[in-house]
Amino acid sequence: MHATAMPSADLSGRIVYIEDDPINGLLMQHWAAQYPDLRLEVAMTGATGLASCELEPPDAVLLDRHLPDLDGLDVLRRFRAVASFADIPVIVLSASNEPVDVEASLRGGASAYWSKPFDFKQLERGLIDLMAKARKNGDT
């Protein structure tokens, strides 16, 4: 994983990253710091991530598949059970690239499934696209 030198100005909003690995959280915070209009909040457990989303709905969620308290699919199911979260993109980030995991995540309501390690330029483009689509759907 490496950050890009020229970040896009189009990446803005609030993202909740539900990730139990503190190194991954720090890497993502370092990456997000390039974007003045982007707020990234790291939650170390599924429960704290869900609570954060309930307090202030995010513009997107990045979700680790394997968490210490809840399985990522359970977090995804609980998130999608909230009607007002229907258009919020949830991107599952996982070291597992097994087709069964990808399929289960997408069937469970994930907007995308990206394998770790990922390219930060791909992350930027993907988030811009998914967040713009969600904002457009929210306006209709």
Short mmCIF file of C-alpha atoms in Angstrom, two decimals:
data_model
loop_
_atom_site.label_atom_id
_atom_site.label_comp_id
_atom_site.label_asym_id
_atom_site.label_seq_id
_atom_site.Cartn_x
_atom_site.Cartn_y
_atom_site.Cartn_z
CA MET A 1 0.00 0.00 0.00
CA HIS A 2 1.31 3.43 -0.88
CA ALA A 3 -0.21 6.89 -0.91
CA THR A 4 -0.37 8.97 -4.05
CA ALA A 5 1.40 12.30 -4.49
CA MET A 6 -1.53 14.15 -6.07
CA PRO A 7 -4.79 13.40 -4.24
CA SER A 8 -8.10 14.27 -5.83
CA ALA A 9 -9.98 17.25 -4.46
CA ASP A 10 -13.23 15.34 -5.07
CA LEU A 11 -12.89 13.11 -2.01
CA SER A 12 -14.88 14.63 0.83
CA GLY A 13 -17.21 13.60 3.61
CA ARG A 14 -17.06 11.31 6.61
CA ILE A 15 -15.81 7.73 6.39
CA VAL A 16 -15.91 5.22 9.23
CA TYR A 17 -13.18 2.57 8.95
CA ILE A 18 -14.01 -0.45 11.10
CA GLU A 19 -10.65 -2.17 11.54
CA ASP A 20 -9.06 -3.90 14.52
CA ASP A 21 -5.45 -3.73 13.29
CA PRO A 22 -3.97 -0.47 14.62
CA ILE A 23 -1.29 -0.39 11.90
CA ASN A 24 -3.93 -0.53 9.16
CA GLY A 25 -5.85 2.21 10.95
CA LEU A 26 -2.77 4.43 11.12
CA LEU A 27 -1.95 3.84 7.45
CA MET A 28 -5.49 4.80 6.48
CA GLN A 29 -5.44 7.90 8.69
CA HIS A 30 -2.14 8.97 7.13
CA TRP A 31 -3.63 8.49 3.66
CA ALA A 32 -6.85 10.36 4.54
CA ALA A 33 -4.89 13.34 5.92
CA GLN A 34 -4.13 14.35 2.29
CA TYR A 35 -7.78 15.31 1.78
CA PRO A 36 -8.79 18.49 3.61
CA ASP A 37 -12.52 17.77 3.25
CA LEU A 38 -12.34 14.11 4.30
CA ARG A 39 -12.88 12.96 7.87
CA LEU A 40 -11.82 9.41 8.64
CA GLU A 41 -12.80 7.81 11.91
CA VAL A 42 -11.28 4.46 12.86
CA ALA A 43 -13.34 2.12 15.04
CA MET A 44 -11.50 -0.88 16.48
CA THR A 45 -14.57 -3.11 16.91
CA GLY A 46 -17.77 -3.79 15.04
CA ALA A 47 -19.85 -2.52 17.96
CA THR A 48 -18.03 0.82 18.21
CA GLY A 49 -18.21 1.23 14.43
CA LEU A 50 -21.96 0.67 14.40
CA ALA A 51 -22.42 3.04 17.34
CA SER A 52 -20.41 5.72 15.54
CA CYS A 53 -22.57 5.34 12.43
CA GLU A 54 -25.74 5.64 14.50
CA LEU A 55 -24.51 8.85 16.16
CA GLU A 56 -23.59 10.47 12.85
CA PRO A 57 -24.35 8.66 9.59
CA PRO A 58 -21.21 8.44 7.46
CA ASP A 59 -20.84 9.00 3.75
CA ALA A 60 -19.13 5.60 3.45
CA VAL A 61 -17.96 2.68 5.58
CA LEU A 62 -14.78 0.69 5.12
CA LEU A 63 -15.24 -2.65 6.88
CA ASP A 64 -12.70 -5.28 7.81
CA ARG A 65 -14.10 -8.78 7.31
CA HIS A 66 -12.58 -10.22 10.50
CA LEU A 67 -13.12 -8.33 13.75
CA PRO A 68 -12.61 -9.38 17.37
CA ASP A 69 -16.18 -8.85 18.59
CA LEU A 70 -18.41 -9.39 15.55
CA ASP A 71 -17.91 -10.99 12.19
CA GLY A 72 -17.77 -8.40 9.42
CA LEU A 73 -20.85 -9.96 7.82
CA ASP A 74 -22.77 -9.48 11.06
CA VAL A 75 -21.72 -5.83 11.18
CA LEU A 76 -22.82 -5.49 7.56
CA ARG A 77 -26.19 -7.13 8.29
CA ARG A 78 -26.82 -4.84 11.27
CA PHE A 79 -25.79 -1.78 9.28
CA ARG A 80 -28.05 -2.64 6.37
CA ALA A 81 -30.96 -3.24 8.78
CA VAL A 82 -31.09 0.54 9.37
CA ALA A 83 -33.35 1.93 6.65
CA SER A 84 -31.65 5.33 6.53
CA PHE A 85 -28.32 3.62 5.74
CA ALA A 86 -29.61 1.98 2.54
CA ASP A 87 -27.66 4.23 0.14
CA ILE A 88 -24.45 4.47 2.18
CA PRO A 89 -21.66 2.53 0.49
CA VAL A 90 -20.00 -0.21 2.53
CA ILE A 91 -16.72 -1.48 1.17
CA VAL A 92 -15.39 -4.69 2.67
CA LEU A 93 -11.59 -4.72 2.94
CA SER A 94 -10.06 -8.11 3.61
CA ALA A 95 -6.87 -10.08 3.21
CA SER A 96 -9.04 -12.99 2.11
CA ASN A 97 -9.59 -13.19 -1.60
CA GLU A 98 -11.60 -16.40 -1.42
CA PRO A 99 -14.59 -16.31 -3.80
CA VAL A 100 -16.91 -17.55 -1.04
CA ASP A 101 -15.97 -14.53 1.15
CA VAL A 102 -16.38 -12.07 -1.71
CA GLU A 103 -19.74 -13.57 -2.67
CA ALA A 104 -21.05 -13.63 0.91
CA SER A 105 -20.08 -9.99 1.43
CA LEU A 106 -21.72 -8.79 -1.78
CA ARG A 107 -24.85 -10.85 -1.08
CA GLY A 108 -24.90 -9.39 2.43
CA GLY A 109 -25.14 -5.85 1.11
CA ALA A 110 -21.56 -4.72 0.52
CA SER A 111 -21.17 -2.18 -2.26
CA ALA A 112 -17.71 -3.54 -3.09
CA TYR A 113 -15.10 -6.00 -1.87
CA TRP A 114 -11.46 -4.97 -2.12
CA SER A 115 -8.60 -7.27 -1.16
CA LYS A 116 -5.74 -6.15 1.06
CA PRO A 117 -3.20 -4.95 0.33
CA PHE A 118 -4.92 -2.44 -1.90
CA ASP A 119 -3.64 0.44 -3.97
CA PHE A 120 -4.51 3.84 -2.49
CA LYS A 121 -5.16 5.33 -5.94
CA GLN A 122 -7.75 2.58 -6.54
CA LEU A 123 -9.21 3.30 -3.10
CA GLU A 124 -9.50 7.00 -3.95
CA ARG A 125 -11.18 6.38 -7.31
CA GLY A 126 -13.51 3.73 -5.90
CA LEU A 127 -14.59 5.88 -2.97
CA ILE A 128 -15.20 8.91 -5.18
CA ASP A 129 -17.37 6.82 -7.52
CA LEU A 130 -19.33 5.01 -4.80
CA MET A 131 -19.89 8.13 -2.68
CA ALA A 132 -21.03 10.19 -5.73
CA LYS A 133 -23.46 7.43 -6.71
CA ALA A 134 -24.84 7.27 -3.14
CA ARG A 135 -25.27 11.06 -2.99
CA LYS A 136 -27.10 10.98 -6.32
CA ASN A 137 -29.40 8.17 -5.10
CA GLY A 138 -30.06 10.09 -1.90
CA ASP A 139 -31.22 13.12 -3.90
CA THR A 140 -33.89 11.20 -5.80
#
